[in-house]
Short mmCIF file of C-alpha atoms in Angstrom, two decimals:
data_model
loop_
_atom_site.label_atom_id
_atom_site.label_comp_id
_atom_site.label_asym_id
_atom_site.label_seq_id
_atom_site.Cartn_x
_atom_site.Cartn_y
_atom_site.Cartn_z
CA UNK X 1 6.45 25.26 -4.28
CA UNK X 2 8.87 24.24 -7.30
CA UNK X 3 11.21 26.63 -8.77
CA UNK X 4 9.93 27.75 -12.07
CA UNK X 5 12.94 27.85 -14.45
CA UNK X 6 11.80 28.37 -17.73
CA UNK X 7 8.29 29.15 -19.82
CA UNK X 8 6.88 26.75 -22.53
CA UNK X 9 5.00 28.34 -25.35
CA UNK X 10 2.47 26.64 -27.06
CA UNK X 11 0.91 27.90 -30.06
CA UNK X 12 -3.02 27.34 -31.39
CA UNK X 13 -5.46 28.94 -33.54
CA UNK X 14 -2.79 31.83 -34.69
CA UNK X 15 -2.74 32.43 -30.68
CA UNK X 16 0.76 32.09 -28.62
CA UNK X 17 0.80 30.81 -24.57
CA UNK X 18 3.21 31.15 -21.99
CA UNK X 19 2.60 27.97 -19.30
CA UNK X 20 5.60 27.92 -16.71
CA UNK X 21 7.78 25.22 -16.27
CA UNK X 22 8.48 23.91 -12.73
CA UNK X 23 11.65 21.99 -11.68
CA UNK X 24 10.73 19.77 -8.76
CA UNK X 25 13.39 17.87 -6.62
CA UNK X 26 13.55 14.74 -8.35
CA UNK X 27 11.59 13.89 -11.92
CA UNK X 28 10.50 15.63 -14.79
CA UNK X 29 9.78 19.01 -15.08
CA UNK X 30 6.25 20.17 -14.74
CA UNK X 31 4.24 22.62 -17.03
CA UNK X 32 1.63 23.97 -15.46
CA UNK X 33 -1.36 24.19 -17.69
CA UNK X 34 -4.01 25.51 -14.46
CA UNK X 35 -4.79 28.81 -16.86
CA UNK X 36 -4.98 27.14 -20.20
CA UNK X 37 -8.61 26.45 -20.06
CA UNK X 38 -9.33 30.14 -19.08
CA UNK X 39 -7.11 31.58 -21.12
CA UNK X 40 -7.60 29.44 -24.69
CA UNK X 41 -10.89 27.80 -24.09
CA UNK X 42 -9.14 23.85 -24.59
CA UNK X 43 -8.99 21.06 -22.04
CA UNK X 44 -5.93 18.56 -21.93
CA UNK X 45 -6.84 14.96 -22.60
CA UNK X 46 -4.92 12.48 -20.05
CA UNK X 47 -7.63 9.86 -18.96
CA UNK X 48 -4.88 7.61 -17.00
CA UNK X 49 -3.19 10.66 -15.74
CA UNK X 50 0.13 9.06 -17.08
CA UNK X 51 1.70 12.35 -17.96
CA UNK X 52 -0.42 14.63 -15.06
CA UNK X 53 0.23 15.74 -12.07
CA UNK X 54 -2.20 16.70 -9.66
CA UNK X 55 -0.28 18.02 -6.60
CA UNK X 56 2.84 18.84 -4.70
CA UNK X 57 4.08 16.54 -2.39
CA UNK X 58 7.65 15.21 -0.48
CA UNK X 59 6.75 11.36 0.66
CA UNK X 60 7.28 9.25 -2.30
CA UNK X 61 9.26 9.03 -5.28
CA UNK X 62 8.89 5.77 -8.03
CA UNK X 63 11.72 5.84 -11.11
CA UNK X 64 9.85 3.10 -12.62
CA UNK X 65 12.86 2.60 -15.15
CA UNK X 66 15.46 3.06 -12.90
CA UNK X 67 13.35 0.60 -9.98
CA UNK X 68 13.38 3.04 -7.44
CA UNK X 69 11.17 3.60 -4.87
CA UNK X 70 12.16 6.27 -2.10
CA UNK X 71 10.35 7.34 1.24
CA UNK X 72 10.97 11.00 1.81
CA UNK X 73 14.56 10.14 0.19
CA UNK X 74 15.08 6.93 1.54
CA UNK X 75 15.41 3.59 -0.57
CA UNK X 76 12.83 1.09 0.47
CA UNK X 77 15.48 -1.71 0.21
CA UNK X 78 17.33 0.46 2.84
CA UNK X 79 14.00 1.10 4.97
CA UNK X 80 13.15 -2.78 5.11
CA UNK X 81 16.60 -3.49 5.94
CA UNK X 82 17.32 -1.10 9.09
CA UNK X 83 13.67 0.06 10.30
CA UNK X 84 10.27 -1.05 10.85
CA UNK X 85 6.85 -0.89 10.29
CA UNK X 86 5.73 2.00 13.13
CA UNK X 87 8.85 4.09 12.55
CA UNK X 88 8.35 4.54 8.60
CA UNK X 89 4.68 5.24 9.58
CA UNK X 90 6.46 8.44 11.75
CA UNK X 91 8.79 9.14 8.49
CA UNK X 92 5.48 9.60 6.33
CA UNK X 93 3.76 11.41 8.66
CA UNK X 94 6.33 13.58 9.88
CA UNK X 95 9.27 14.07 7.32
CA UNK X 96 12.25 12.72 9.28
CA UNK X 97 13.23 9.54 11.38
CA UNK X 98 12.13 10.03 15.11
CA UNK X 99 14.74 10.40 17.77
CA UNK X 100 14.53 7.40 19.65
CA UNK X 101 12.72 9.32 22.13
CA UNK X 102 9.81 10.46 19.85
CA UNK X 103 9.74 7.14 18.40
CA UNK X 104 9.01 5.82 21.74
CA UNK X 105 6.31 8.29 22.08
CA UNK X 106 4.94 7.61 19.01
CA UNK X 107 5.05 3.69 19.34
CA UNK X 108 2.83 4.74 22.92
CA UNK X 109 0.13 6.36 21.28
CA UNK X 110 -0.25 3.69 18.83
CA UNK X 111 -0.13 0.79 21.18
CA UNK X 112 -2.76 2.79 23.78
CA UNK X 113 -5.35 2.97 20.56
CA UNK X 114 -5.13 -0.40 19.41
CA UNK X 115 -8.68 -1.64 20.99
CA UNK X 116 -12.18 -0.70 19.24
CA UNK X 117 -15.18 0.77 20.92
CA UNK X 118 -16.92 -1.93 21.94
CA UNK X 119 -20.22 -1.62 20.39
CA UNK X 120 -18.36 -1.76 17.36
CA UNK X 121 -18.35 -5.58 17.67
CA UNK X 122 -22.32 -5.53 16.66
CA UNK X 123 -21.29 -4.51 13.64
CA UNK X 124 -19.41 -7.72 12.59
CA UNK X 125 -23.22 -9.43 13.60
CA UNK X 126 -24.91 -7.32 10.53
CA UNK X 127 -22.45 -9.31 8.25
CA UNK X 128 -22.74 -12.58 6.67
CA UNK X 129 -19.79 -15.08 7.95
CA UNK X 130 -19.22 -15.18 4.02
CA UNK X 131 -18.51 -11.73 3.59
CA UNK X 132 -15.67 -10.72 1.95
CA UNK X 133 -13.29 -9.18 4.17
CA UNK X 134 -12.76 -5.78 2.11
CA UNK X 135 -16.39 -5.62 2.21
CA UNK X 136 -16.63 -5.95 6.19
CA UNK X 137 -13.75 -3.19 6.48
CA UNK X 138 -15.00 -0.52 4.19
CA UNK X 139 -18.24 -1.00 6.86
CA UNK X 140 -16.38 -0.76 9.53
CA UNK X 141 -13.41 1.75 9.18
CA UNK X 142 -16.51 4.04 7.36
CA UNK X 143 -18.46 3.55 10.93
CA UNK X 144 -15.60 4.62 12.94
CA UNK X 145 -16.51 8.29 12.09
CA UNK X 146 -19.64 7.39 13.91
CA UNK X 147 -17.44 6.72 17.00
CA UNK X 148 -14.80 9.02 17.11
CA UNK X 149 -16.25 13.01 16.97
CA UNK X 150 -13.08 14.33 17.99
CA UNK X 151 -11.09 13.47 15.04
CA UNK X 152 -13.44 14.31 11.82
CA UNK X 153 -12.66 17.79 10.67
CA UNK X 154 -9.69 17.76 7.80
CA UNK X 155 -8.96 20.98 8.10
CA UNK X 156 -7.92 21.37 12.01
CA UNK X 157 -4.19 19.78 12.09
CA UNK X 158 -4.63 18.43 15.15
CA UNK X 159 -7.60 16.50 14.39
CA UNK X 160 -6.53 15.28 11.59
CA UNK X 161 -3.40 13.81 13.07
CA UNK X 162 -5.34 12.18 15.78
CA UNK X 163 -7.74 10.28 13.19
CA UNK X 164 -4.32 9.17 11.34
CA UNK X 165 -2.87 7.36 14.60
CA UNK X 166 -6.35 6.18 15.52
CA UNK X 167 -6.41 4.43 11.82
CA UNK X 168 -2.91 3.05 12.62
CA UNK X 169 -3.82 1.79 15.66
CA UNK X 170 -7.25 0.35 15.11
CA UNK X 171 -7.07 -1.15 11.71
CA UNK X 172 -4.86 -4.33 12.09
CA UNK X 173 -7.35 -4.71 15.13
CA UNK X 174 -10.34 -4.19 12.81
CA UNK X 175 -8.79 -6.62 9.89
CA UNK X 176 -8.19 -9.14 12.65
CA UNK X 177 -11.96 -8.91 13.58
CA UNK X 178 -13.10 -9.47 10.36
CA UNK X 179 -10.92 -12.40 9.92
CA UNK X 180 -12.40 -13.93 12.89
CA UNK X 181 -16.36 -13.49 12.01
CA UNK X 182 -15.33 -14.83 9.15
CA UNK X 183 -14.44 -18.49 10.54
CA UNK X 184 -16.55 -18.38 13.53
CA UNK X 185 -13.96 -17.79 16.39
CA UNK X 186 -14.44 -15.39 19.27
CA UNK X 187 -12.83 -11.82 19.00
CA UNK X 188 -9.11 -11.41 20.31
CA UNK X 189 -8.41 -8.64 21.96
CA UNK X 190 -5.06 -6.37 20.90
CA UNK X 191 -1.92 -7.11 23.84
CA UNK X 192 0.02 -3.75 24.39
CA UNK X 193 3.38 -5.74 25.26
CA UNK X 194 3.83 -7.38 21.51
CA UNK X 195 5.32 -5.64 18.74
CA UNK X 196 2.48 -3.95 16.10
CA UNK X 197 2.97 -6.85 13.52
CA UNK X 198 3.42 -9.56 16.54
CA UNK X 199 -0.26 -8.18 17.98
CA UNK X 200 -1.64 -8.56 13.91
CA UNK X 201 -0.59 -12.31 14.05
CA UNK X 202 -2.15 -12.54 17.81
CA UNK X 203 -4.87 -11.23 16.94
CA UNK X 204 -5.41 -13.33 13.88
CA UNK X 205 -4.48 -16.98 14.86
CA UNK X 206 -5.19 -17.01 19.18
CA UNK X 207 -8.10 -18.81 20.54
CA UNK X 208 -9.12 -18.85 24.81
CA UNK X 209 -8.64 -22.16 24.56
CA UNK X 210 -4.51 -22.19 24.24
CA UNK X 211 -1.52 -19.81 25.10
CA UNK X 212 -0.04 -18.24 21.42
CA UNK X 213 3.52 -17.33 21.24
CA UNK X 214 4.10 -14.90 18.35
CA UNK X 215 7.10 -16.47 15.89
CA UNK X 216 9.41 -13.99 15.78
CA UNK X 217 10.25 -14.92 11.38
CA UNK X 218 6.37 -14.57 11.27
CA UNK X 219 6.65 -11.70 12.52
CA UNK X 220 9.01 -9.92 11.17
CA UNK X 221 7.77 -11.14 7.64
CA UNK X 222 4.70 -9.43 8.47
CA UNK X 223 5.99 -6.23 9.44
CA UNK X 224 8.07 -6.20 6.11
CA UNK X 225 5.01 -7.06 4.13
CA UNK X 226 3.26 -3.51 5.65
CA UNK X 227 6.57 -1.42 5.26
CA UNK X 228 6.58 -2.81 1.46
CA UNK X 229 2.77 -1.34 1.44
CA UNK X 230 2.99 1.65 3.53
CA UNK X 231 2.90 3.73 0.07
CA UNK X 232 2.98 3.93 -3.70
CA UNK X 233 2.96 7.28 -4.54
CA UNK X 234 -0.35 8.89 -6.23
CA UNK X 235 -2.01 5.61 -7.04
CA UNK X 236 -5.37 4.50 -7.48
CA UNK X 237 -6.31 4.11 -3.64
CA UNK X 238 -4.75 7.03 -2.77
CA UNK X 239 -6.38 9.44 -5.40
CA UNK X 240 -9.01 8.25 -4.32
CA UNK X 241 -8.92 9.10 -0.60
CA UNK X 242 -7.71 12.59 -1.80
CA UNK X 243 -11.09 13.07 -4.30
CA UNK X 244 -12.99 12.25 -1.43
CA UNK X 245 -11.19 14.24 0.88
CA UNK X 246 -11.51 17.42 -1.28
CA UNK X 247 -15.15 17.47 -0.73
CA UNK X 248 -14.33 18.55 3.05
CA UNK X 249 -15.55 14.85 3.84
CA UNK X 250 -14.43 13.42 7.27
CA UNK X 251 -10.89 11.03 7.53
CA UNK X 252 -12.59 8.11 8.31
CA UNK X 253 -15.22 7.79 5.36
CA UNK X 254 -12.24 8.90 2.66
CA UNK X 255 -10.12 6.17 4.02
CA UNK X 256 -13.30 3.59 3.32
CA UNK X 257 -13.36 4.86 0.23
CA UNK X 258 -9.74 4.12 -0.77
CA UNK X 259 -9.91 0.61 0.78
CA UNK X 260 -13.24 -0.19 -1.40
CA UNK X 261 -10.94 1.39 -4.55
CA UNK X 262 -7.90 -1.21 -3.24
CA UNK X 263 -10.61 -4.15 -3.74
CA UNK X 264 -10.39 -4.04 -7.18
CA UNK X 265 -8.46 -6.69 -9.04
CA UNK X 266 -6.60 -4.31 -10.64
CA UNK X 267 -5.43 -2.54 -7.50
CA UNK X 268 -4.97 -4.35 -4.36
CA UNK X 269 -7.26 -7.02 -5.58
CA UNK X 270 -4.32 -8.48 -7.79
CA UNK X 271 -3.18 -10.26 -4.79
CA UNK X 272 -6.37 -12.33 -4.72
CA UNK X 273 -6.58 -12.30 -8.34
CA UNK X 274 -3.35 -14.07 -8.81
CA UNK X 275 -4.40 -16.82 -6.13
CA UNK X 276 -7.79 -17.98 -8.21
CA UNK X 277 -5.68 -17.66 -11.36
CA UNK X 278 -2.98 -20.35 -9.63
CA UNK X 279 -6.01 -21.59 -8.30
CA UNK X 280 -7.54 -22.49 -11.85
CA UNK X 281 -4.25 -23.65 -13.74
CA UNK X 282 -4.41 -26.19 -10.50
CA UNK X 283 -1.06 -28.30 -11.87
CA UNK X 284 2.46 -27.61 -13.60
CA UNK X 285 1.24 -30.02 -16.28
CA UNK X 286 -1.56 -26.97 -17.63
CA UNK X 287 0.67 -24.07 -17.61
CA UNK X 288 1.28 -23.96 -21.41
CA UNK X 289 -2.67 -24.05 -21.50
CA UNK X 290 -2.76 -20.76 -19.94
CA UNK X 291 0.11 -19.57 -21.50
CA UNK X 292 -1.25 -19.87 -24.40
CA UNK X 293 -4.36 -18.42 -23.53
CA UNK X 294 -2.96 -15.40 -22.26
CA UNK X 295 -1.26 -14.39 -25.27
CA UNK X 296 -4.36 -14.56 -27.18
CA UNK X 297 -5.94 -11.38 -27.35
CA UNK X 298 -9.18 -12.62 -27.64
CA UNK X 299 -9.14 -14.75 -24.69
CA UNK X 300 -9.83 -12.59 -21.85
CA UNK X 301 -6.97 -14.15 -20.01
CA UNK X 302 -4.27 -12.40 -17.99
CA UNK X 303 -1.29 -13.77 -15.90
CA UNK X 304 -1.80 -12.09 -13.06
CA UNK X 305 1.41 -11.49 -10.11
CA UNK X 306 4.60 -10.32 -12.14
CA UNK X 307 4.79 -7.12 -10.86
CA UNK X 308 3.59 -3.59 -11.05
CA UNK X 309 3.43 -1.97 -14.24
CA UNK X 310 4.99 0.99 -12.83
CA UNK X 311 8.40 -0.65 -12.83
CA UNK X 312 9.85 -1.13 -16.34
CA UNK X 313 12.23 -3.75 -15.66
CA UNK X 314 12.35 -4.75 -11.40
CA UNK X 315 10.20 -3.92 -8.72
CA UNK X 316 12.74 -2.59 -5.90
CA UNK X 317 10.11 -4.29 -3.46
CA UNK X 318 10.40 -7.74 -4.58
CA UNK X 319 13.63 -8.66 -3.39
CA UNK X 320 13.10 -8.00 0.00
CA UNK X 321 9.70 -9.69 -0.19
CA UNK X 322 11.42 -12.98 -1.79
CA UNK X 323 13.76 -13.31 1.56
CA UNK X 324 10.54 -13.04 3.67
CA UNK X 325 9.58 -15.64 1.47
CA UNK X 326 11.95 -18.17 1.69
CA UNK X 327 12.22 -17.65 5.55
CA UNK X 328 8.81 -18.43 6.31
CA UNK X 329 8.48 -21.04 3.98
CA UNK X 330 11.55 -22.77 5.17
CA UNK X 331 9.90 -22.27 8.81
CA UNK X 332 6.18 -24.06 7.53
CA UNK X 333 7.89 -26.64 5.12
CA UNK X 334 5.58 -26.17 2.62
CA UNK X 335 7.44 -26.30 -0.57
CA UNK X 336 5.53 -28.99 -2.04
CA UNK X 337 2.29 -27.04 -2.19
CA UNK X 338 0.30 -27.31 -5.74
CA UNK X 339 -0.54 -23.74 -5.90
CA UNK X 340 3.57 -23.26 -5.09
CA UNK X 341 4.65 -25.35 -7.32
CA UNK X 342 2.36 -23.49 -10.19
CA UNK X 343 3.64 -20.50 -8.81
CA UNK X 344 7.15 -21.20 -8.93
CA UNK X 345 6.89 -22.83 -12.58
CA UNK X 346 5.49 -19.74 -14.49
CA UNK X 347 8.14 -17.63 -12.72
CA UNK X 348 10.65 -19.63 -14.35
CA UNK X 349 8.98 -19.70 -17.35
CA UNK X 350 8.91 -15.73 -17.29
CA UNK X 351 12.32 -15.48 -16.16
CA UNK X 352 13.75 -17.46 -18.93
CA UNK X 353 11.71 -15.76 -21.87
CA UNK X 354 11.70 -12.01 -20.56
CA UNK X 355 15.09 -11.82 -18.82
CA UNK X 356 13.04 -9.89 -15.79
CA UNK X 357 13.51 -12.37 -12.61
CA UNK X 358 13.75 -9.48 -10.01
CA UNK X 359 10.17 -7.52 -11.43
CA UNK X 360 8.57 -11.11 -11.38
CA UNK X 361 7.37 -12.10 -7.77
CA UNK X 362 3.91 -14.31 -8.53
CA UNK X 363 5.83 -17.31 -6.22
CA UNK X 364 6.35 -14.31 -3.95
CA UNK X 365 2.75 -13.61 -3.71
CA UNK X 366 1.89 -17.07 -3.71
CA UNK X 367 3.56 -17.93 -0.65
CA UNK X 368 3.05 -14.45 1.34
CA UNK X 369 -0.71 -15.00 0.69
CA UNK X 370 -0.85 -18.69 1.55
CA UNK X 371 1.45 -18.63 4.39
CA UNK X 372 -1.68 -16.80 6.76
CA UNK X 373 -4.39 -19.11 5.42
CA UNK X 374 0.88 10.09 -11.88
CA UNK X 375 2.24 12.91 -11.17
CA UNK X 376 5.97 13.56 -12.14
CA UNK X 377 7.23 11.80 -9.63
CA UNK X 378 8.81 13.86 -7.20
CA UNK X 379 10.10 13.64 -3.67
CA UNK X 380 13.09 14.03 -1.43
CA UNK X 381 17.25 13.75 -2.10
CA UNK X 382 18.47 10.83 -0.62
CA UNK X 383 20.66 11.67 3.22
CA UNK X 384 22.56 8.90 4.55
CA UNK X 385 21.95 10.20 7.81
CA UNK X 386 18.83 11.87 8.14
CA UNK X 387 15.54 12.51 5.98
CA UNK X 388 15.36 15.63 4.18
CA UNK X 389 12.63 18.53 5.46
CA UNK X 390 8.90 18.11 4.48
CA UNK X 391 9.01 21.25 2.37
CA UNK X 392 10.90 19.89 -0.26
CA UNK X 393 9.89 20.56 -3.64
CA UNK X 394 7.59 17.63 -4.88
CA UNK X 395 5.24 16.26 -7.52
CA UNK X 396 2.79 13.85 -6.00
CA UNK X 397 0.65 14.79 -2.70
#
């Protein structure tokens, strides 16, 4: 629990109240308002929950001005750098780095829960080949609660940490799956001797007919992508896998619920979003069209891929994302690309009227997607050797 360190007094109706103040590790302070209600009959009014927050937590802090983003303390540039996917999935889940021995146990119990139940593949059969794939997973990651008894009740520890490696694990396997009913190609089955991104790519591009040997800039582009997504703090998805959750439902169906919230265009969805915009400017010649169009009010237009909002002048993210970038591009030769090209042009454009080229990353997105067809914020101090404990004071969840 934060340390409360002072007491705000707020005055209405000839009526005085004392709401504590809270000093968490890193952010604002906090006033608690939990009694205010009870005690003065009023309700706050914060419909984005801009200025709220609704927990405590230690995994992730955001400085939106500032362009940090921390994982129990550590910066993600930092993270992408000198780790990988599977062992910042053990820092979130556990509080510090493993030892290389629990890593290796860790990476083991992942790798041994990679495959689905089979009768899960009749699923994919219910579907039309048309689906969308966010549509296919919410199905499918819901139905695993229909599979896996063992793991469903939130409040036993142990149950709960078995459902979160089993997600892990099955997942990429589950995405894969979808990808494949999607263009008609038999079902690849998850290899326990490649790497967690390397089995993704496997699992996505093999056929029976041919041998397929993982590319190791592939693949390590696509384990940077998933560190980069591992978590944003208390954001849309994840509130909403925490309002589901509070209802005592099981892990399986919350998590479907917070991947049919990361559909949305304004969510996950931007990804998408910002390839049928590039998409519909088709050439450099119509940018100013758009342009234009954007900046009228009236239009209904946005430019969608220059970052999140939350960052005020860079995302910390999108640096590490560009090198990705360039590597695999420079790999597929594929510079001259239309939607590219557009891509790259309204970056410029940005960078020379807003002065922002590290928050802008639509060429960034462009490329990563083409390439494969609240709270105060409040978390950990920064270690340079080891994360700090999970009972740190916090702000988000």
């Amino acid at each position: 629990m934060a340390e409360q360190i002072k007491t705000a007094t707020l005055n209405l109706d000839g009526k005085t109240y004392d709401l504590p103040v809270y000093a968490p590790t890193l952010g604002p302070n906090v006033l608690d308002i939990g009694k205010l209600y009870a005690q003065a009959d009023v309700f706050t009014f914060d419909p984005g929950f801009t200025s709220t927050a609704a927990c405590e937590s230690a995994i992730t802090y955001i400085d939106g001005d500032k362009g940090e983003l921390l994982h129990r303390g550590y910066p993600i540039e930092q993270l992408a750098k000198e780790s990988h996917y599977l062992e910042l999935c053990y820092l979130l889940l556990y509080g510090e780095l493993p030892t290389a021995a629990q890593q290796a146990d860790f990476e083991a119990r992942i790798t041994r829960h990679t495959m689905v139940h089979e009768q899960m593949h009749n699923f994919f059969r219910g579907f039309r080949r048309d689906s969308h794939p966010m549509a296919t997973m919410v199905g499918v990651v819901g139905a695993m609660s229909a599979f896996y008894h063992d793991s469903l009740d939130i409040n036993d520890p142990w149950q709960r940490e078995v459902a979160a490696i089993r997600m892990i694990a099955k997942v990429p396997t589950i995405a894969a799956m979808a990808y494949k009913y999607s263009v008609g190609q038999p079902f690849v089955y998850p290899k326990n001797s490649l790497s967690y991104a390397g089995n993704l790519l496997r699992m996505c591009f093999a056929v029976p007919a041919e041998d397929y040997v993982v590319n190791p800039v592939l693949e390590k582009a696509m384990d940077r992508i998933m560190m980069l997504h591992a978590d944003h703090e208390q954001n849309a998805s994840t509130s909403t896998v925490r309002l589901a959750g509070s209802s005592g439902a099981n892990p399986f169906a919350c998590i479907a619920a917070g991947i049919a919230c990361l559909w949305g265009p304004a969510h996950g969805g931007a990804n998408q979003a910002c390839l049928e915009m590039l998409k519909e400017i088709g050439t450099v010649d119509r940018i100013p069209e758009y342009v234009a169009k954007a900046k009228d009010k009236n239009s209904g237009f946005r430019l969608m891929g220059f970052g999140h909002r939350v960052y005020k002048n860079f995302d910390p993210r999108a640096k590490v994302m560009k090198e990705s970038a360039d590597e695999v591009l420079s790999l597929l030769g594929v510079d001259n690309n239309p939607l590219l090209q557009v891509a790259k042009e309204l970056e410029r454009m940005s960078i020379s009227s807003r002065k922002s080229s590290t928050r802008t990353s639509i060429s960034t997105q462009a490329s990563s997607s083409r390439r494969w067809a609240s709270p105060p914020r409040c978390s950990h101090r920064s270690s340079p050797s080891r994360a700090p404990s999970a009972g740190s004071r916090s702000g988000k969840r």
